[in-house]
Amino acid sequence: MATDNIEPIKRPFRSHILVFLAPAFLVYTAVMIFPLVSTLYQSFFSKDWTFVGFANFMQLFTDPRLSASFWNALSNNVWFFIVHMCVQNPIGILLAALLSNPKLRLRGVYRTVFFIPTLLSFVIVGFVWKLILSPVWGVTQGMMKSVGLGWLYQPWLGKEDYALTTLALISNWQFIGIPMMLIYAALLSIPDEVIEAAECDGITGWSQFWKIQLPLVLPAIGIVSVLTFVGNFNAFDLVYAAQGAQAGPNFSTDLLGTLLYRTFFGAQLQLGDRAMGSTIAAVMFLIILAGVCIYLFGIQTRLRRYQM
Amino acid sequence: MSKARQSPLRSIAAHAILLTYTLIALFPVYVVVVNSFKNKKGIFASPLSLPFGDLWSPDGYAKVWLRGDFPLYFQNSLIVTVVALFFVLLFGAMAAFALSEYRFKLNSLTGLYLALGIMIPIRLGTVAILQLMSSSGLTDPSGPFGRAAPLTALILVYTAQGLPLAIFILSEFMQTVSNDLKNAGRIDGMNEYKIFFRLVLPLVRPAMATVAVFTMIPIWNDLWFPLILAPSETTKTVTLGAQMFLGQFQSEWDAVLAALALAILPVLILYLIFSRQLIRGITSGAVK
Amino acid sequence: MKFQTTLMLASATMALLAGVGSAYAQDVNLTIESWRTDDLAIWQDKIIPAFEAANPGIKVTFAPTAPTEYNAALSAKLDGGTAGDIITCRPFDASLALFDKGQLASLNDLAGMENFSGAAKSAWSTDDGATTFCVPMGAVIHGFIYNADAFAALGIEEPKTRDEFFAALDKIKADGTYIPLAMGTNDQWEAATMGYQNIGPNYWKGEEGRLALIAGTQKLTDADWVAPYAELARWKDYMGDGFEAQTYSDSQNLFTLGRAAIYPAGSWEIAGFNANASFKMGAFPPPVAAAGDTCYISDHTDIGIGLNAASPNQEAAKKFLSFVASTEFGTIEANALPGFYPLAKDPVTIEDPLAQEFASWRSECQSTIRSTYAILSRGTPNLENETWNASVQVIKGAETPEAAGARLQAGLDSWYKP
């Protein structure tokens, strides 16, 4: 184990760098960057293709309706992210930690099972949870009644106060496999000698986890956090599948992604507005870029990384 | 390893937590699969019981079988997912290796450029992508290449979409590969390609497996690009097929549940087959 | 690297499959874009074979997209140049925008257009009425479908007036066997379309009020526009537990499984209800204030069909559109899809009793279309989408009818000048 301070050998021009980079660079530029740039470019134009500079951005933040929708979506999105960070990731770490114990029986089965929800499409997840929580079908209601909690039941997805949190928890249920797998992989790559050395020093159980394993998997937790952030601020499908493009009830589940979709492509009789849609997309992009930069330059560089 | 001090109490607690979460994870899947074998009255009257006795009815499956060609949809999904996955892993690992191994001008700028894609949904580029694909003749399933054309369009989009995340994760992991090892290889006269394919790739197998799974899921489950690029009957993917079915029979819950079960089961089976490889990759790849 | 070997094998399979191209004969292939996923079987089994038999050499594919994705997917495909030859048209402003962008062709000289009245064509014509760009295909009528067995068991007659309507609801509620009203607010449009647009015309006097709203002589804050919200607010007590999370298909199931007595309906439900309900059904139009008042119904031009201006198969596509304009098509449509009423001048015989019942109101009541569809949904905020939200808020009691009216009018005023 050595810290990352050995410089790779420096050499003159190396054609293999180009060979390694070219395929990814070309496909990515042609099919992703070029189309995205040609879309974002529209944010500087009006609907009839005259150049308007930053007028669309001004409108987004000054028009009372648009800015209200935007701030509503942004604050919903922040809450959505908080729920993921406080529920999904800790549970994911806990499950990974339990599974990483090589003495644990049936760990292959658990690991396989926990990842199953992550495999399902949003169409399925949205539909299934809507059915399960449905007041008409009464599955949840019946189960809660049978344990004496019937009075607690609410039509959560239909209530402004609960719908967003309910959806966030459904999303946690769906994606818990991702933090679990990443951290599990990181825990497994901790060398046995480290663990053995700790045990010789009498550090076992939870204190071993807190003092030895957790610090060693911090980079993986960092990746998980930034992936969660990016995923949440791009999220769209689950809300769309469960609540529709209008993100009901009363826009309480509207995320930046659904606002963007509604604006860019339109919804029902609302016509799509490519210019304003692109403007919202550009703002979303800047928010995510800012978050990722904070991670890359503020956090990642301070994490100690170990070569094993 | 000396884990003999593991107390039975702790092991019971661990199993209790894991079992609870197993129930949470599987309950919705159970509800779908069990109810897909019931008749409509049974679905409503006793949603949690097993489909025996007068509840039993395969009608839902019969309806699905008559109206949708699920084996074909499954084949399309499989082709698109597997091929795109292959390119994402190959190209992604190559680029990640270049970025993490070599110091060259524009290194960090290239890294940032390649990471931009995870920050913005590719869906926004739909119109330009559609124009690009249709001008290359890749949207027409009745052209000279048949249904391979729209499927190729999907593969291109998914490859581009998967690369940023793959590069991001893989370069993180590649930095943990020991320099001594690589330098030893170079001293032994291995060229850079050999170092990459023979030394580095096998060592980052756990990360590759993880990336494979993360890349596979959004591709398999995507609804939007199949809808836009490959909506015809011969090129539909499972997810699109199931979605169309939900639209068509939305109040016929026996058929809907059967369609959902049919959309879940193939992924499950695929994953169960794949997960052995995946776990073997993760465990044996862990460098000791 | 076993895992990689698997991938390589699979990609080799892919390469093999690529060779299996398909070659078609010289037939012209037409593709129809539509949101009517529900009707796939009827198009495949009845409508298209009838057309293909009469027009050899033209092959037609019906390629529907789920209603929620239709507008977005269609506009992306039209912009990208890959949309089908024939486009199913949403009424009024949505299709007008496509025509204005040059994506729908003018159909003024299409053979068969003379079969339609100006009123039928108005949903797919420019504001001056000079150009029509879609063939009118169907109208839907709003009203209430009820469980006739339940009504008989409880001794309830079809309500004619609002007081009778609420008396019936009270009676059903007191009995407790049935949920009085099968409607939920989760999907939002249900509350606006089955609720507000269903009962509203009786208040604002149909076309009179709708045109006055467009002309600016009436406002959404006027009593006639606020009162339907007040009535909707009263519905809350008669809807099922947890109606806030009840979806459209939940409502349909509640009714067809016999758990609810009255379903605020659109006539398009008839085919599905006939197939799924095991009890006798009846229908009544939205009740009026006092017996003998003129009744108004929403008889909404809902679906048309037009020609993609960029289609390479203009001639074949026009043949198909002329077929849609014919009485032959109207007869197939009216009977295979009971509840969609053909818009051609020639009357078509309808066999289904429930569909007949809805159609019979046309002679007793004044017809109008949904108030928010024409002209008032051209800007942002869009009045139709706002009405969804307002109807839900009012039913839940989260907003008063007056506040809803004021909010909608303020939104409309922000972009619409009569």
Tab-separated table of N, CA and C in Angstrom, chain C residues 65 130 214 294 375 396:
chain	number	residue	atom	x	y	z
C	65	THR	N	-48.704	5.868	-30.210
C	65	THR	CA	-47.817	6.173	-29.096
C	65	THR	C	-48.720	6.441	-27.895
C	130	ALA	N	-60.359	29.775	-43.559
C	130	ALA	CA	-60.032	29.610	-44.974
C	130	ALA	C	-59.399	28.250	-45.264
C	214	ILE	N	-64.165	34.115	-24.996
C	214	ILE	CA	-63.140	34.406	-25.993
C	214	ILE	C	-63.199	35.880	-26.384
C	294	THR	N	-83.211	24.695	-20.399
C	294	THR	CA	-82.484	24.187	-21.550
C	294	THR	C	-81.236	23.477	-21.044
C	375	ILE	N	-58.452	28.688	-28.950
C	375	ILE	CA	-57.844	30.018	-28.795
C	375	ILE	C	-57.268	30.269	-27.406
C	396	LYS	N	-60.384	19.331	-3.683
C	396	LYS	CA	-59.723	19.013	-2.416
C	396	LYS	C	-60.036	20.027	-1.331
